Tab-separated table of C-alpha atoms in Angstrom:
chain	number	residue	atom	x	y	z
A	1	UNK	CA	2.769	20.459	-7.151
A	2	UNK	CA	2.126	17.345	-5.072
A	3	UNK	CA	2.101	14.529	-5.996
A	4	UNK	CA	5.781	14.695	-6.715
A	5	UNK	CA	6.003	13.880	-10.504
A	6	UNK	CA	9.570	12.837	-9.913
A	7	UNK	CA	9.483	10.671	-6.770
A	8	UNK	CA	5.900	9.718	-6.269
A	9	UNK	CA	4.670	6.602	-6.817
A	10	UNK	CA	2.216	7.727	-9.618
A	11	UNK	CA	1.340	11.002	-11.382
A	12	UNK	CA	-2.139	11.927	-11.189
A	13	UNK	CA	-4.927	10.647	-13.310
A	14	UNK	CA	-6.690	13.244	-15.708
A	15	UNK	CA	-9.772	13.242	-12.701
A	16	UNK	CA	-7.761	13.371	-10.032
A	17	UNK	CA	-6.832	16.611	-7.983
A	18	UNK	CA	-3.603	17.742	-7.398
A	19	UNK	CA	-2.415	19.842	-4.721
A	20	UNK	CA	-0.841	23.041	-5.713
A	21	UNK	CA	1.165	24.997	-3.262
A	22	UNK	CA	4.102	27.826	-2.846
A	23	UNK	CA	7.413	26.760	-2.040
A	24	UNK	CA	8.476	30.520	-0.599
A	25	UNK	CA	11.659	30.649	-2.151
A	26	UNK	CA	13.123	29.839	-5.937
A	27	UNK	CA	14.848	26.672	-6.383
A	28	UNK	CA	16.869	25.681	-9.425
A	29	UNK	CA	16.772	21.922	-9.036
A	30	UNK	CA	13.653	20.675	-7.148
A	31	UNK	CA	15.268	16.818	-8.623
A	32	UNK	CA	17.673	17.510	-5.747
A	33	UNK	CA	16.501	16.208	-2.320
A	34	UNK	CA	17.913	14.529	0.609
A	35	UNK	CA	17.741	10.626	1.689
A	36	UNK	CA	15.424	11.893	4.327
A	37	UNK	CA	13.129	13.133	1.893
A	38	UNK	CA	12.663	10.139	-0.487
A	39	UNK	CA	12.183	7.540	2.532
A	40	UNK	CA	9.592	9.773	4.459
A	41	UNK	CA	7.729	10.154	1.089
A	42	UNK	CA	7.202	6.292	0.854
A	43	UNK	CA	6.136	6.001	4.642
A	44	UNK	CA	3.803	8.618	4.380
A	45	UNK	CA	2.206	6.131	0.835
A	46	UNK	CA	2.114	3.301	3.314
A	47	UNK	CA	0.993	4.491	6.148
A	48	UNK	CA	-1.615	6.523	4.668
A	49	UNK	CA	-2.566	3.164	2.331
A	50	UNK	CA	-3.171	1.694	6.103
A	51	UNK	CA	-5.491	4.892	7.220
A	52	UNK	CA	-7.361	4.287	4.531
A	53	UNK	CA	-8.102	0.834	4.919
A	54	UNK	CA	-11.233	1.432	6.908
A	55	UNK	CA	-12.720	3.999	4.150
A	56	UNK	CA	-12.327	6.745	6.514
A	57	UNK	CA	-9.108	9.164	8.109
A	58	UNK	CA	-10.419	10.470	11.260
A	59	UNK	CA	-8.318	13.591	13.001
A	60	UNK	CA	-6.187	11.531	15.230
A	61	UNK	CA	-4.707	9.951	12.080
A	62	UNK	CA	-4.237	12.949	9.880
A	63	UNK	CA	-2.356	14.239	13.104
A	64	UNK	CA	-0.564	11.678	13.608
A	65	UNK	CA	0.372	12.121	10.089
A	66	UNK	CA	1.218	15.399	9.736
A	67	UNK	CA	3.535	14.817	13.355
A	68	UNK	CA	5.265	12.437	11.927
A	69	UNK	CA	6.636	14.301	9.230
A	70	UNK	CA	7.570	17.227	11.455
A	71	UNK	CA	9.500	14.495	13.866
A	72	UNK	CA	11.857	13.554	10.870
A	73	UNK	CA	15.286	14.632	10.736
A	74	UNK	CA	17.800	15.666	7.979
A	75	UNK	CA	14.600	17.099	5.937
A	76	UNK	CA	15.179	20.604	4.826
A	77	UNK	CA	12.072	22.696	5.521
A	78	UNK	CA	11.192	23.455	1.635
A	79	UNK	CA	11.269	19.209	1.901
A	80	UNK	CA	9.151	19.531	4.924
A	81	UNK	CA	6.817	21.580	3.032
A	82	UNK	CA	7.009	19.134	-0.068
A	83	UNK	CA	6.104	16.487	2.129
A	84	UNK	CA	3.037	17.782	3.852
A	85	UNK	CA	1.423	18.782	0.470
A	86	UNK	CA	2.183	15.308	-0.813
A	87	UNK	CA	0.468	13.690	2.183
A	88	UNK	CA	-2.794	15.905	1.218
A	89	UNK	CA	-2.449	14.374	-1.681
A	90	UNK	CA	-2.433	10.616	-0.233
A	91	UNK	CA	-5.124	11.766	2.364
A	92	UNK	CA	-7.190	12.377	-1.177
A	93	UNK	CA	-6.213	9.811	-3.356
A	94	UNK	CA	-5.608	6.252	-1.439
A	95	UNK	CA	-2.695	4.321	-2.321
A	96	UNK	CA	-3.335	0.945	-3.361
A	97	UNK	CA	-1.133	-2.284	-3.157
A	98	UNK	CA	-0.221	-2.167	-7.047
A	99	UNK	CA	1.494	1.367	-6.409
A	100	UNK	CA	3.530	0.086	-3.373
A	101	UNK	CA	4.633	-4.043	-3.925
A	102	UNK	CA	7.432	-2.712	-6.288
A	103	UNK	CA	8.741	-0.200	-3.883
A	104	UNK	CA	8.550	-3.281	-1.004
A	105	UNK	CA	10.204	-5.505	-2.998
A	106	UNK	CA	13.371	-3.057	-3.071
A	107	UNK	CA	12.799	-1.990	0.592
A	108	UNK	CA	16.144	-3.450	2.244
A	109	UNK	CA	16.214	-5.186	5.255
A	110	UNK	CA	17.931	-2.189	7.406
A	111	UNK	CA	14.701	0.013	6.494
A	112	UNK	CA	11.902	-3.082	7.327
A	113	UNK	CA	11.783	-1.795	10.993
A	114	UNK	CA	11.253	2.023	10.270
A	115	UNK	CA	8.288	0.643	7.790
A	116	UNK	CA	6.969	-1.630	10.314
A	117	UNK	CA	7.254	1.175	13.265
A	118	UNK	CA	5.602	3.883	10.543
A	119	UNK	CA	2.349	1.249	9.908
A	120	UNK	CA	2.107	0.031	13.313
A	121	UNK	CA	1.851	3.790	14.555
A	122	UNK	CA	-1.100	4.866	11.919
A	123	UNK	CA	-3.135	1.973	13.189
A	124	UNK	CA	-2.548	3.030	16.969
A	125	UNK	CA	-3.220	6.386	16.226
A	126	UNK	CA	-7.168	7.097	16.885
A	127	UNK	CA	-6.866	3.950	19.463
A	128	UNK	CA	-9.068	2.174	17.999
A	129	UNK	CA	-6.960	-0.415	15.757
A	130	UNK	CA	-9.800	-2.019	12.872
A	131	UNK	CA	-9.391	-5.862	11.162
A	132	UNK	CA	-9.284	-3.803	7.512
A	133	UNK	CA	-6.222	-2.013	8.985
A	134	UNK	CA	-4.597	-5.595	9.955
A	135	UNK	CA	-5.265	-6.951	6.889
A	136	UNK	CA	-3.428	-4.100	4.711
A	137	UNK	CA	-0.390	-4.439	7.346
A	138	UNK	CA	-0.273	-7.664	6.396
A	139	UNK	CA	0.067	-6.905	2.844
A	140	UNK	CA	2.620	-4.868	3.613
A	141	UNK	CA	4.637	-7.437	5.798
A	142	UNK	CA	4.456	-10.297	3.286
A	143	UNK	CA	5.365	-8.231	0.285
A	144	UNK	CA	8.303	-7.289	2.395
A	145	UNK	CA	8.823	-11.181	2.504
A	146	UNK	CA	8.731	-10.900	6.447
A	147	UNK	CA	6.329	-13.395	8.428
A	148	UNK	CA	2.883	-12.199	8.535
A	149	UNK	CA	2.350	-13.176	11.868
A	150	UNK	CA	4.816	-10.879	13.266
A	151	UNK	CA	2.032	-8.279	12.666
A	152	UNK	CA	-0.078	-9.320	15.926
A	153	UNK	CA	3.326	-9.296	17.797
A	154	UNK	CA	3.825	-5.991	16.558
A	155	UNK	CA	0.166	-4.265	17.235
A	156	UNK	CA	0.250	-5.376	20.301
A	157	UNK	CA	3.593	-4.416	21.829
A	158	UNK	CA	2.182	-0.885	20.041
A	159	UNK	CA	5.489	-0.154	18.283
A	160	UNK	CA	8.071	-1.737	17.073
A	161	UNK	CA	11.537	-1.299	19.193
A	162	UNK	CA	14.136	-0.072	17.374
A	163	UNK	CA	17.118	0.655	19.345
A	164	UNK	CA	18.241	0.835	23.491
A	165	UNK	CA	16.272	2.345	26.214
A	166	UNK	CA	16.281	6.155	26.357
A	167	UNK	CA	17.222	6.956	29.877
A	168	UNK	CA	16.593	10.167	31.458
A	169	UNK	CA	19.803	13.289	30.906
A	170	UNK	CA	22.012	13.687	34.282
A	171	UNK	CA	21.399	16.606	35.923
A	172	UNK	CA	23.919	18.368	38.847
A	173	UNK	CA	21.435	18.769	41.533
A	174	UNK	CA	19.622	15.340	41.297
A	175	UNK	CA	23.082	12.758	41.646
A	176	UNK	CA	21.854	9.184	40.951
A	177	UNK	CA	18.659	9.550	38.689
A	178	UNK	CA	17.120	5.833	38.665
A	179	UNK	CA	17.218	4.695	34.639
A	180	UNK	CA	13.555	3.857	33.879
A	181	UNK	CA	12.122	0.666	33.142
A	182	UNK	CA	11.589	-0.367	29.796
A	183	UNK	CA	8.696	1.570	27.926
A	184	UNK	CA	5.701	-0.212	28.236
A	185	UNK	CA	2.902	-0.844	25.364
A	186	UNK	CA	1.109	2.679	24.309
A	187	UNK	CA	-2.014	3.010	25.726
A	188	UNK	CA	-3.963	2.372	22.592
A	189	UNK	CA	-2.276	-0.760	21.829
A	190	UNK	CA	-4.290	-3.998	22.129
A	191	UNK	CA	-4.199	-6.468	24.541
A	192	UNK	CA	-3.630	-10.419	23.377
A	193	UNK	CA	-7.656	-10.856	23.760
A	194	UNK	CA	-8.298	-7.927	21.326
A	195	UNK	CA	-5.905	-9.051	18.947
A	196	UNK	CA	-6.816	-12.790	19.076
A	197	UNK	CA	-10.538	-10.964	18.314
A	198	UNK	CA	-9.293	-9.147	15.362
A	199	UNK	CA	-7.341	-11.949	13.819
A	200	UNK	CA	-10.741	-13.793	14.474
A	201	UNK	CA	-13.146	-11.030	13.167
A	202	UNK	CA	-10.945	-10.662	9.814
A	203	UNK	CA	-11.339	-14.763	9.242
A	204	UNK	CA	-14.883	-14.689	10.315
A	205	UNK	CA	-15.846	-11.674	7.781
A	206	UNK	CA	-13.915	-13.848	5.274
A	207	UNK	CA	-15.753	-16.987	5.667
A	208	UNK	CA	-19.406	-14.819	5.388
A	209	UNK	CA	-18.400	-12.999	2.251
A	210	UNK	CA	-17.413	-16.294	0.983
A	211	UNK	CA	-21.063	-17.741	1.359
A	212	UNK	CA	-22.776	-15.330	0.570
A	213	UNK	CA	-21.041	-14.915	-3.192
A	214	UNK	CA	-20.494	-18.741	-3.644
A	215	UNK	CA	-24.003	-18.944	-5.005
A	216	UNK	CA	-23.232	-16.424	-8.121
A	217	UNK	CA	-19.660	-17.683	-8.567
A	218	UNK	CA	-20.513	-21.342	-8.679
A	219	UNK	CA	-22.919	-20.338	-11.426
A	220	UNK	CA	-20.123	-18.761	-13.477
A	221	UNK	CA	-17.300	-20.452	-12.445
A	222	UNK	CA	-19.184	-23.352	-14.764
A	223	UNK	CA	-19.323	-21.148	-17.746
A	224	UNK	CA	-15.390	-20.374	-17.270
A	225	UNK	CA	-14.604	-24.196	-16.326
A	226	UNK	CA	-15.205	-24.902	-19.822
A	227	UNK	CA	-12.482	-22.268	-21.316
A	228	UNK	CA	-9.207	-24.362	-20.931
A	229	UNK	CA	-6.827	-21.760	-19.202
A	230	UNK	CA	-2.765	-22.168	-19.469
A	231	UNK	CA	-1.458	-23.667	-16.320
A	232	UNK	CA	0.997	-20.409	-15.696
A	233	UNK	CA	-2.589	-18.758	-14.573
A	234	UNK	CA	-2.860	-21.301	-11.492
A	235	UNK	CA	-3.723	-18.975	-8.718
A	236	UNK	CA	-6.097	-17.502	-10.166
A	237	UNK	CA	-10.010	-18.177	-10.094
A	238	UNK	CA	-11.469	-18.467	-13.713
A	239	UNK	CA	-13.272	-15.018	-13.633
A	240	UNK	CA	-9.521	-13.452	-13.038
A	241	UNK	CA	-7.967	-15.478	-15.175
A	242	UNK	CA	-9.794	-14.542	-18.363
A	243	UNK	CA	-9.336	-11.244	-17.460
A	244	UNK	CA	-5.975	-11.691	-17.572
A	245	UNK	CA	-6.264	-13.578	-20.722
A	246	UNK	CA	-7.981	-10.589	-22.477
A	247	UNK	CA	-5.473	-8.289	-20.610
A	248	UNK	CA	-2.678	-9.375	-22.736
A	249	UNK	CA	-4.117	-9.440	-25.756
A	250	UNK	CA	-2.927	-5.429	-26.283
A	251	UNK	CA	-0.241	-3.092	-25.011
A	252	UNK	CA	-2.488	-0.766	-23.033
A	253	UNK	CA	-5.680	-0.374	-21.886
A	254	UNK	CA	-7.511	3.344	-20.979
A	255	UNK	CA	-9.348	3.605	-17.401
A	256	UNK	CA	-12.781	2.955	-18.982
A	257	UNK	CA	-11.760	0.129	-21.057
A	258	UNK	CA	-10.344	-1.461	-18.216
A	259	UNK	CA	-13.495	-1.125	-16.129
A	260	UNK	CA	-15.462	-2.796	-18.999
A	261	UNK	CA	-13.670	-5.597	-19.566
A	262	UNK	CA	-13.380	-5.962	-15.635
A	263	UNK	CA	-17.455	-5.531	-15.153
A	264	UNK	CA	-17.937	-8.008	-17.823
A	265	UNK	CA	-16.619	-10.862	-15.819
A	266	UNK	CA	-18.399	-9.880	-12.743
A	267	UNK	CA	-15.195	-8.027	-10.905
A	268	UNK	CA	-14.968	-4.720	-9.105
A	269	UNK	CA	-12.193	-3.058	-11.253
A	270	UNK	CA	-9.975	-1.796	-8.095
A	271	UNK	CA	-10.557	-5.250	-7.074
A	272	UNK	CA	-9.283	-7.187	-10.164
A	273	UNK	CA	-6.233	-4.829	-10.751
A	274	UNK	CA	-4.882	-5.198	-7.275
A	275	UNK	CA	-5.886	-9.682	-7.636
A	276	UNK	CA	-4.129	-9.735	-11.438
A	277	UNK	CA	-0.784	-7.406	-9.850
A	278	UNK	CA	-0.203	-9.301	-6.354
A	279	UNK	CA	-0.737	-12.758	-9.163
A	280	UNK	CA	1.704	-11.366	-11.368
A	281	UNK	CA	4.129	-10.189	-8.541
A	282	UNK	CA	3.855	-14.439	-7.229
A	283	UNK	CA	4.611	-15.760	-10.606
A	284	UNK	CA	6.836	-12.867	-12.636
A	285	UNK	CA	8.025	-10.732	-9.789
A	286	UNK	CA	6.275	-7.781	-11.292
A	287	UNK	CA	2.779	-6.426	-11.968
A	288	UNK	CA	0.807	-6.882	-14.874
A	289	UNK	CA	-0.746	-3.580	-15.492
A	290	UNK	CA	0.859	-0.600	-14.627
A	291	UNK	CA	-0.979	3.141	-13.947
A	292	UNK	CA	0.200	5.444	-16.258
A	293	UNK	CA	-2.387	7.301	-18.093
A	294	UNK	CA	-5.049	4.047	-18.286
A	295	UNK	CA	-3.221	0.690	-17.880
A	296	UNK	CA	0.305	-0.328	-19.635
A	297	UNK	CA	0.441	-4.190	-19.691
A	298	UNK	CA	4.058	-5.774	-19.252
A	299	UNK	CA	5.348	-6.914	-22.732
A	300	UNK	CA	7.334	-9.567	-20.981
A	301	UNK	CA	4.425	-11.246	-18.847
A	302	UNK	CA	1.881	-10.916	-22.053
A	303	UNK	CA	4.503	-12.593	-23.862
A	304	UNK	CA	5.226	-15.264	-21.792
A	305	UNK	CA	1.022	-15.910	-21.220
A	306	UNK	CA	0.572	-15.636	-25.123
A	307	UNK	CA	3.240	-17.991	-25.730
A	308	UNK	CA	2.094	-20.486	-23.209
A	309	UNK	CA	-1.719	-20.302	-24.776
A	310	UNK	CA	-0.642	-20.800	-27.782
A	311	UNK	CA	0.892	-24.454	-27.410
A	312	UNK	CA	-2.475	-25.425	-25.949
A	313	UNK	CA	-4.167	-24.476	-28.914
């Protein structure tokens, strides 16, 4: 069954499909997989978290997709299979941010290039590289703690080099071969112009959104001003923060509670969770609500928070 319940990132919600498949062959201890296995699984969350980014996977990308898992080696082919049915899985249910800061945050330094090369690739792949895309590559880049700008660097070289020049094998009858030149940029890589337009686009889009909701958050943004919030919430606007502040007040929260409380402050509920986690990540170096079955809420942050409100009181 995909996802993986013991390496995913998340089981499946109770409305969420699953992908059921055969694995050919018994195996005694499915717990029992290779290296190969476990670091393909998590480029296949990221890079699919990037293909989503524009609310639509177009051919090229579930291509490049599946390629890319049939390019690794040291995967066993039951793995291989394993891997592909998880990616259907990823193709149906988009990653988000909260699911994948964790796994960053571990990510060591030796495996930043294969995760840059494996997001740098998804966004080439249908040629056409989108400012959504850029943004969540950026996500990706800081949570990694590596400099955001090295993203435009990236996109536009169209890969990221990781290693020497392959040169072409010797051969008997051809004494001499020429080594090539280095590789140059993928033809669906951007130019500087394109990218300078992107970077350009994604601030301009920013700065429009911005108007056009200042209007309805200035009006409650007064209502919240008046609620004195604890100072460990800076970084947060005052619709988030008492979000957070009704967050903590229990140990879990189901999906539909969690909606409520969100739509009662004005917030898109995908929205708020992924605000509150990258928050919680800045201050606590871990997320505030984690999926499992509806919405566990960290004991140790809630603590902290409830402790903090209650001196102001």
């Amino acid at each position: 069954m995909a996802p993986d319940p013991r390496f995913s990132l998340r089981g499946p919600k109770i409305d969420e499909p699953v992908v059921i498949f055969e694995l050919g062959e018994p195996v005694e201890q499915l717990e029992d997989v290779s290296p190969a296995y476990r670091t393909e699984l998590f480029e296949l969350a990221l890079a699919t978290f990037v293909a989503h980014a524009d609310s639509k996977i177009v051919e090229a990308e579930r291509r490049a997709l599946r390629e890319k898992i049939d390019a690794v080696s040291g995967l066993t082919e039951l793995e291989r299979k394993r891997l592909h049915a998880n990616l259907e899985w990823y193709l149906d249910v988009p990653p988000d941010m909260s699911w994948l800061r964790s796994k960053l945050k571990d990510a060591d330094a030796e495996h930043h290039l294969a995760l840059r090369a494996a997001v740098v690739a998804i966004a080439h792949a249908d040629s056409v590289i989108q400012s959504e895309e850029v943004a969540c590559i950026e996500k990706i880049y800081k949570a990694l703690g590596i400099d955001a700008g090295l993203v435009y660097a990236d996109l536009h070289a169209g890969d990221v080099p990781d290693g020497p020049v392959r040169v072409k094998a010797a051969e008997a009858e051809a004494p001499g071969e020429q080594i090539p030149d280095e590789p140059k940029a993928k033809a669906g890589s951007l130019d500087a112009a394109r990218i300078a337009a992107i970077r350009n686009d994604t601030e301009r889009v920013s700065s429009v959104l911005g108007e056009i909701f200042s209007a309805d958050e200035d009006v409650s943004d007064e209502a919240a001003a008046t609620h004195a919030l604890p100072s460990l919430m800076a970084g947060l606007d005052p619709k988030h923060a008492m979000l957070v502040e009704q967050i903590i007040q229990r140990d879990h929260w189901t999906d539909e509670e969690f909606d409520e409380i969100a739509s009662k402050q004005g917030l898109m509920p995908s929205g708020a969770l992924e605000v509150v986690n990258e928050w919680a990540f800045e201050k606590f170096d871990e997320a505030l609500l984690d999926e499992y079955d509806g919405y566990d809420v960290s004991p140790d942050i809630a603590d902290t928070l409830r402790a903090e409100m209650a001196k102001g009181d």
